Amino acid sequence: MSSIEWTNDLERETVQHFKELIRINTSAPAGNESEGARYLADVLRAEGIESEIVESEPGRGNLLAKIQGGPEPPLLLISHLDVVPASLDQWIHPPFAAVEEDGWIYGRGALDTKNLVTMELMAFILLKRASKGKALNRDVYLIATADEEQGSRKGMEYLVRHHPEWFPSGWVINEGGGFYVTAGDKDYMLITAGEKGVCKATLFATGQGGHASCPPEEQAIEKLARAIEHITAYSFPEEIVGVGKRFLDILGTAEMDAALQDLRRYVLRNSVTVNAVAGGERINVIAYKAQAQIEFRLLPHVSQAKVEALLEEWCTQFGISYQIDSFEPGFESSLEDSELVNACASQLREHDPEATLLPILALGRTDGRFLGARGSDVYGFSPLLPQLPFADVLRKVHNHNEAIPVSSLLFGTKVIAETLRQICLDS
């Protein structure tokens, strides 16, 4: 089937939707995502596509829409409408004005994720237009959520719990990938194929209390400090499995820059950080107890039992105790003959014949974790041109003067739209 004709009118339509979404202030924690959801619903209605807005509480709206299709595995396009706050005095242009200057559009959410909202909205609309009444070979869903930046409780977590019928097991296009990196003299585009797990725990130390003028031998803070010193210096071994193994197989012996070296460590190793410490109230009093909160970021196959075994070892060594506060396992998506991944790669090569997809685990946690847990294959893919490589994206996301090149917005829209066309319309 022939590709979509990308006219000037179509490009203007894409840019206009993006700017209108930027102008809707959906900053956390208030959110106001319902206004953004209503905008999307109006756009879809004009295309003859009905949608539903589900509010977890007033103003915290989530947009859900579906194009009915055939029996092939469904495809879900997910993104989030909320954005992090913006300090107005640090921006060269107002963060909710969508100012276009020198080929860039400035605005909070330009890269996280109103760009992806727009790309998926347009791909969804264009798929409907291209079908010309012909049934798709699979159901396709468009879902734009609230509250992702604050943990998803009023967004994806709420939806999955109260409206599970919208989330069949299938393929998911999500945030987190689509960025260029370079190894040696070759370009690669990142695609996420899973997320690390997270375990939060508290360490407890007890000792003898007393006056600072006569310190006891066994002090809680000293015991905890020795444990923290050991934990922060602990080096987890590399585990060459799953996504990490595929990452290494694709890169081979190519030279990696600092950003890629960081990614290599991320996809091959677990990590632990000490995030909060408490103990003692007065300068002249020896505290009899102290505690520290730590957080593990874990490769997808790591179980809670494995974390507990390590904590038992540490606590025995330093004479302290622990409790697990929460454990959320990671997940991996299939990379073996995935029709969706192959289609993404095929459409990327149409624009850049030399580029190769490079799978990683998502940095941080996304809405995708709720769908990965339900058996879906979740891939992070919001393609940008090489002019905004991965290292630059990291510097711009959540920062002042967040912006996206118009050319990259259109590029990502085209790649995702053509990918949907390839896998959802029989040739």
XYZ file of C-alpha atoms in Angstrom:
427
model
C 0.000 0.000 0.000
C 1.388 3.423 -0.905
C 2.759 5.701 1.792
C 0.993 8.749 3.184
C 1.285 11.909 1.108
C 2.846 14.473 3.428
C 1.463 17.752 2.168
C 2.138 21.214 3.563
C -1.410 21.243 4.921
C -0.793 18.003 6.806
C 2.408 19.365 8.310
C 0.655 22.574 9.356
C -2.118 20.513 10.955
C 0.442 18.552 12.972
C 2.242 21.674 14.174
C -1.026 23.400 15.059
C -2.212 20.520 17.248
C 1.154 20.440 18.998
C 1.103 24.159 19.722
C -2.449 24.036 21.036
C -1.514 21.213 23.412
C 1.540 23.115 24.677
C -0.691 26.143 25.368
C -2.869 24.099 27.707
C -1.139 24.286 31.083
C -1.256 20.768 32.496
C 1.486 21.219 35.100
C 1.732 18.854 38.027
C 0.547 18.604 40.697
C -2.780 20.274 39.770
C -2.695 18.728 36.321
C -5.766 20.134 34.581
C -5.382 17.303 32.076
C -9.120 17.318 31.409
C -8.712 20.422 29.272
C -6.095 18.666 27.170
C -8.279 15.564 26.955
C -11.227 17.667 25.747
C -9.042 19.182 23.041
C -8.095 15.714 21.802
C -11.715 14.559 21.956
C -12.805 17.509 19.799
C -10.121 16.733 17.214
C -11.138 13.080 17.099
C -14.837 13.905 16.864
C -14.159 16.001 13.772
C -12.636 12.853 12.237
C -15.655 10.729 13.110
C -13.876 8.992 15.999
C -15.690 8.790 19.317
C -13.700 8.915 22.534
C -14.192 8.799 26.274
C -12.773 11.071 28.958
C -12.338 9.342 32.311
C -11.645 11.571 35.309
C -10.064 9.993 38.369
C -11.056 13.208 40.156
C -12.282 16.592 38.909
C -9.859 18.009 36.361
C -7.693 14.883 36.154
C -8.927 13.611 32.814
C -7.680 10.697 30.712
C -8.536 10.393 27.005
C -9.385 6.959 25.584
C -10.295 6.221 21.970
C -10.444 3.121 19.809
C -10.630 2.206 16.137
C -12.220 -1.215 15.823
C -10.328 -3.756 13.769
C -9.715 -7.432 13.200
C -8.320 -10.272 15.328
C -4.586 -9.498 15.149
C -2.926 -8.434 18.443
C -4.163 -4.953 19.382
C -1.944 -1.887 19.291
C -2.059 0.730 22.051
C -0.649 4.229 21.593
C -0.002 5.709 25.028
C 1.311 9.074 26.181
C 0.680 11.465 29.050
C -0.841 14.925 29.092
C 0.622 16.192 32.363
C 3.949 18.016 32.496
C 6.341 19.068 35.243
C 6.116 22.665 36.514
C 8.017 25.477 34.806
C 9.755 28.439 36.484
C 8.630 31.330 34.318
C 11.622 33.567 35.020
C 14.105 31.025 33.625
C 12.583 30.702 30.150
C 13.529 32.776 27.118
C 9.918 32.335 25.943
C 6.832 31.722 28.108
C 6.625 27.956 28.709
C 2.959 27.716 27.693
C 3.034 30.017 24.666
C 4.413 27.541 22.091
C 6.655 30.187 20.547
C 8.295 29.082 17.297
C 11.746 30.548 16.690
C 14.507 29.489 14.286
C 12.760 26.212 13.538
C 12.212 25.248 17.191
C 8.991 25.272 19.235
C 9.484 26.143 22.910
C 7.209 24.891 25.642
C 6.887 22.723 28.705
C 6.161 19.201 27.537
C 7.755 19.704 24.118
C 9.807 16.549 24.743
C 7.875 14.972 27.635
C 5.391 14.101 26.201
C 3.194 16.484 24.237
C 5.401 15.673 21.280
C 4.349 12.022 21.548
C 0.714 12.967 22.216
C 0.773 14.838 18.903
C 2.645 12.137 16.995
C 0.225 9.450 18.148
C -2.843 11.642 17.656
C -1.854 12.328 14.053
C -0.878 8.710 13.393
C -4.256 7.586 14.772
C -6.159 10.099 12.631
C -4.147 9.315 9.510
C -4.715 5.593 9.978
C -8.457 6.244 10.058
C -8.237 8.396 6.938
C -6.033 5.903 5.093
C -8.366 2.996 5.826
C -11.098 4.666 3.724
C -13.702 2.527 5.419
C -11.679 -0.674 5.155
C -11.400 -2.603 8.427
C -8.026 -2.586 10.137
C -6.480 -5.961 10.879
C -6.367 -5.156 14.608
C -7.922 -2.835 17.181
C -5.949 0.374 17.707
C -6.244 2.419 20.894
C -5.225 6.000 21.627
C -4.723 6.710 25.329
C -3.462 10.004 26.784
C -3.206 9.956 30.559
C -3.017 12.206 33.586
C -0.562 12.188 36.489
C 2.359 10.270 34.954
C 4.864 12.738 36.380
C 3.516 12.207 39.913
C 3.398 8.409 39.837
C 0.322 7.664 37.669
C -2.119 7.071 40.536
C -4.697 9.405 38.995
C -3.874 8.287 35.488
C -2.764 4.916 34.160
C -2.911 3.122 37.502
C -6.500 4.309 37.984
C -7.484 3.366 34.442
C -6.040 -0.139 34.587
C -7.802 -0.789 37.891
C -11.210 0.666 37.008
C -11.353 0.277 33.209
C -9.338 -2.854 32.353
C -11.386 -3.398 29.183
C -9.338 -0.622 27.559
C -6.081 -2.495 28.075
C -5.989 -5.837 26.266
C -2.665 -7.614 26.009
C -0.915 -6.550 22.820
C 1.703 -4.109 21.536
C 2.260 -0.682 23.034
C 4.046 2.396 21.689
C 5.146 4.489 24.651
C 7.595 7.230 25.582
C 11.264 6.702 26.406
C 12.995 6.016 23.088
C 13.439 7.320 19.571
C 16.688 9.188 20.207
C 19.920 9.003 18.243
C 23.238 7.882 19.684
C 26.526 7.306 17.897
C 28.988 4.462 18.436
C 32.146 4.595 16.388
C 31.068 5.980 13.027
C 27.551 4.488 13.064
C 24.220 5.975 14.131
C 21.704 4.096 16.250
C 18.208 4.992 17.413
C 17.241 3.922 20.919
C 14.055 1.939 21.456
C 13.060 0.917 24.963
C 11.986 -2.684 25.442
C 11.305 -2.888 29.144
C 11.848 -1.176 32.461
C 13.840 -1.876 35.576
C 12.140 -2.884 38.777
C 12.194 -0.722 41.899
C 12.590 -1.870 45.491
C 12.439 0.611 48.377
C 13.689 -0.432 51.796
C 14.482 1.102 55.181
C 17.567 0.235 57.229
C 17.371 0.464 61.035
C 20.265 0.763 63.459
C 20.059 0.784 67.247
C 22.702 1.415 69.876
C 23.326 2.934 73.255
C 22.145 6.462 73.856
C 23.712 8.969 76.174
C 25.355 12.328 76.625
C 27.837 13.439 73.986
C 30.454 14.058 76.666
C 30.575 10.345 77.422
C 29.909 8.499 74.129
C 29.088 4.787 74.358
C 30.976 2.178 72.356
C 28.001 0.999 70.282
C 26.296 3.921 68.576
C 23.390 3.655 66.152
C 24.558 6.394 63.800
C 28.074 4.948 63.577
C 26.708 1.496 62.752
C 24.415 2.933 60.109
C 27.208 5.087 58.678
C 29.458 2.043 58.214
C 26.633 0.216 56.453
C 25.932 3.199 54.190
C 29.618 3.482 53.302
C 29.623 -0.166 52.258
C 26.363 0.073 50.312
C 27.334 3.188 48.364
C 30.632 1.561 47.366
C 29.008 -1.741 46.417
C 29.467 -2.734 42.782
C 26.854 -5.041 41.308
C 28.189 -7.529 38.756
C 27.263 -7.273 35.095
C 24.460 -9.585 33.986
C 24.490 -10.110 30.232
C 20.907 -11.210 29.670
C 17.791 -10.038 27.845
C 17.801 -6.466 26.573
C 21.336 -5.925 27.848
C 22.642 -8.844 25.811
C 20.904 -7.572 22.674
C 22.392 -4.108 23.334
C 25.906 -5.585 23.389
C 25.278 -7.885 20.419
C 24.222 -4.950 18.228
C 27.043 -2.614 19.255
C 29.725 -5.278 19.070
C 33.165 -3.733 19.477
C 32.089 -0.216 18.479
C 33.642 2.569 20.522
C 31.187 4.059 23.038
C 31.106 7.660 24.217
C 30.334 8.597 27.831
C 26.558 8.598 27.295
C 26.620 5.113 25.788
C 28.900 3.855 28.551
C 26.317 5.073 31.053
C 23.586 3.235 29.127
C 25.735 0.111 29.046
C 26.002 0.139 32.825
C 22.292 0.816 33.143
C 21.162 -2.151 31.041
C 23.692 -4.593 32.538
C 23.734 -3.797 36.254
C 21.478 -3.350 39.235
C 22.045 -0.260 41.369
C 21.267 1.030 44.853
C 21.167 4.554 46.248
C 20.782 5.963 49.746
C 18.065 8.592 49.490
C 17.298 9.709 53.050
C 18.963 9.396 56.461
C 17.536 10.246 59.894
C 18.995 9.996 63.388
C 19.509 12.226 66.378
C 17.702 15.364 67.464
C 20.140 17.308 69.646
C 23.820 18.034 69.125
C 24.753 16.981 72.670
C 22.749 13.748 72.757
C 23.903 10.416 71.339
C 20.981 8.941 69.382
C 19.975 5.413 70.268
C 18.420 4.797 66.853
C 18.926 5.836 63.228
C 17.508 4.844 59.886
C 18.130 5.226 56.170
C 15.894 4.799 53.148
C 17.466 3.110 50.161
C 16.238 2.357 46.666
C 17.255 -0.424 44.296
C 16.884 -0.201 40.518
C 16.773 -3.791 39.344
C 17.120 -5.660 36.080
C 13.763 -7.131 35.052
C 14.519 -10.703 36.104
C 15.550 -9.819 39.670
C 13.129 -11.025 42.353
C 12.309 -9.605 45.759
C 13.869 -12.698 47.313
C 17.212 -11.851 45.712
C 17.091 -8.328 47.149
C 16.186 -9.659 50.583
C 19.132 -12.069 50.499
C 21.505 -9.182 49.800
C 19.960 -7.051 52.539
C 20.260 -9.936 55.007
C 23.957 -10.196 54.173
C 24.549 -6.478 54.682
C 22.508 -6.252 57.854
C 24.229 -9.252 59.416
C 27.619 -7.758 58.592
C 26.867 -4.407 60.234
C 24.481 -5.405 62.990
C 21.441 -3.572 61.661
C 17.985 -4.570 60.408
C 15.758 -3.744 57.447
C 12.227 -3.759 56.123
C 11.013 -3.865 52.522
C 8.739 -0.873 51.965
C 7.731 -1.685 48.387
C 8.760 -3.912 45.516
C 7.673 -3.358 41.935
C 9.176 -5.822 39.448
C 10.501 -4.759 36.102
C 9.528 -6.219 32.754
C 11.013 -6.901 29.335
C 9.304 -6.848 25.957
C 9.980 -9.354 23.221
C 12.655 -8.513 20.676
C 12.471 -11.837 18.855
C 10.797 -11.364 15.478
C 8.554 -8.600 16.806
C 6.396 -7.362 13.947
C 6.076 -3.948 15.571
C 9.815 -3.528 16.164
C 10.532 -4.715 12.626
C 8.044 -2.186 11.257
C 9.614 0.620 13.309
C 13.028 -0.353 11.946
C 11.701 -0.547 8.390
C 10.122 2.901 8.546
C 13.227 4.380 10.169
C 15.329 3.051 7.276
C 13.011 4.795 4.819
C 14.305 8.076 6.256
C 17.801 6.988 7.334
C 19.021 3.840 5.554
C 22.086 3.547 7.794
C 20.342 3.780 11.180
C 19.856 0.721 13.399
C 17.470 0.336 16.328
C 19.288 -0.185 19.640
C 17.174 -1.627 22.489
C 17.575 -0.378 26.054
C 15.623 -0.401 29.292
C 13.699 2.805 29.925
C 15.368 5.345 32.173
C 13.035 5.621 35.146
C 9.467 4.356 35.313
C 6.683 5.162 32.860
C 3.000 4.384 32.386
C 4.186 1.405 30.376
C 4.954 -0.531 33.555
C 1.255 -1.083 34.173
C 0.803 -2.635 30.731
C 4.019 -4.646 30.779
C 2.706 -6.220 33.980
C -0.456 -7.223 32.077
C 1.477 -9.119 29.409
C 1.793 -6.442 26.728
C 5.008 -5.806 24.826
C 5.799 -2.144 25.499
C 8.248 -0.190 23.355
C 9.428 3.385 23.864
C 9.560 5.074 20.455
C 9.033 8.778 19.753
C 11.562 9.354 16.956
C 13.608 12.540 16.711
C 16.159 13.576 14.106
C 19.923 13.445 14.836
C 19.993 17.221 15.418
C 18.560 16.448 18.873
C 20.528 13.375 20.034
C 19.977 11.455 23.238
C 22.455 13.445 25.350
C 20.777 16.724 24.373
C 17.312 15.331 25.093
C 18.414 14.449 28.628
C 19.605 18.018 29.149
C 16.347 19.546 27.895
C 13.676 17.306 29.457
C 12.263 18.826 32.683
C 14.597 21.798 32.203
C 13.888 25.405 31.354
C 13.706 26.238 27.627
C 12.470 22.752 26.733
C 11.995 22.746 22.963
C 11.742 20.538 19.893
C 12.712 21.224 16.285
C 9.684 21.381 14.005
C 11.512 19.007 11.672
C 11.830 16.412 14.453
C 8.167 16.706 15.403
C 7.196 16.042 11.799
C 9.785 13.274 11.415
C 8.473 11.384 14.440
C 4.894 11.806 13.285
C 5.745 10.421 9.861
C 7.658 7.407 11.183
C 4.934 6.416 13.656
C 2.125 7.024 11.149
C 3.827 4.925 8.482
C 4.561 2.205 11.046
C 0.866 2.021 11.946
C -0.092 1.920 8.315
C 2.339 -0.936 7.677
C 1.116 -3.169 10.493
C -2.581 -2.257 10.666
C -3.636 -2.132 7.012
C -3.187 -5.267 4.945
C -1.156 -4.610 1.810
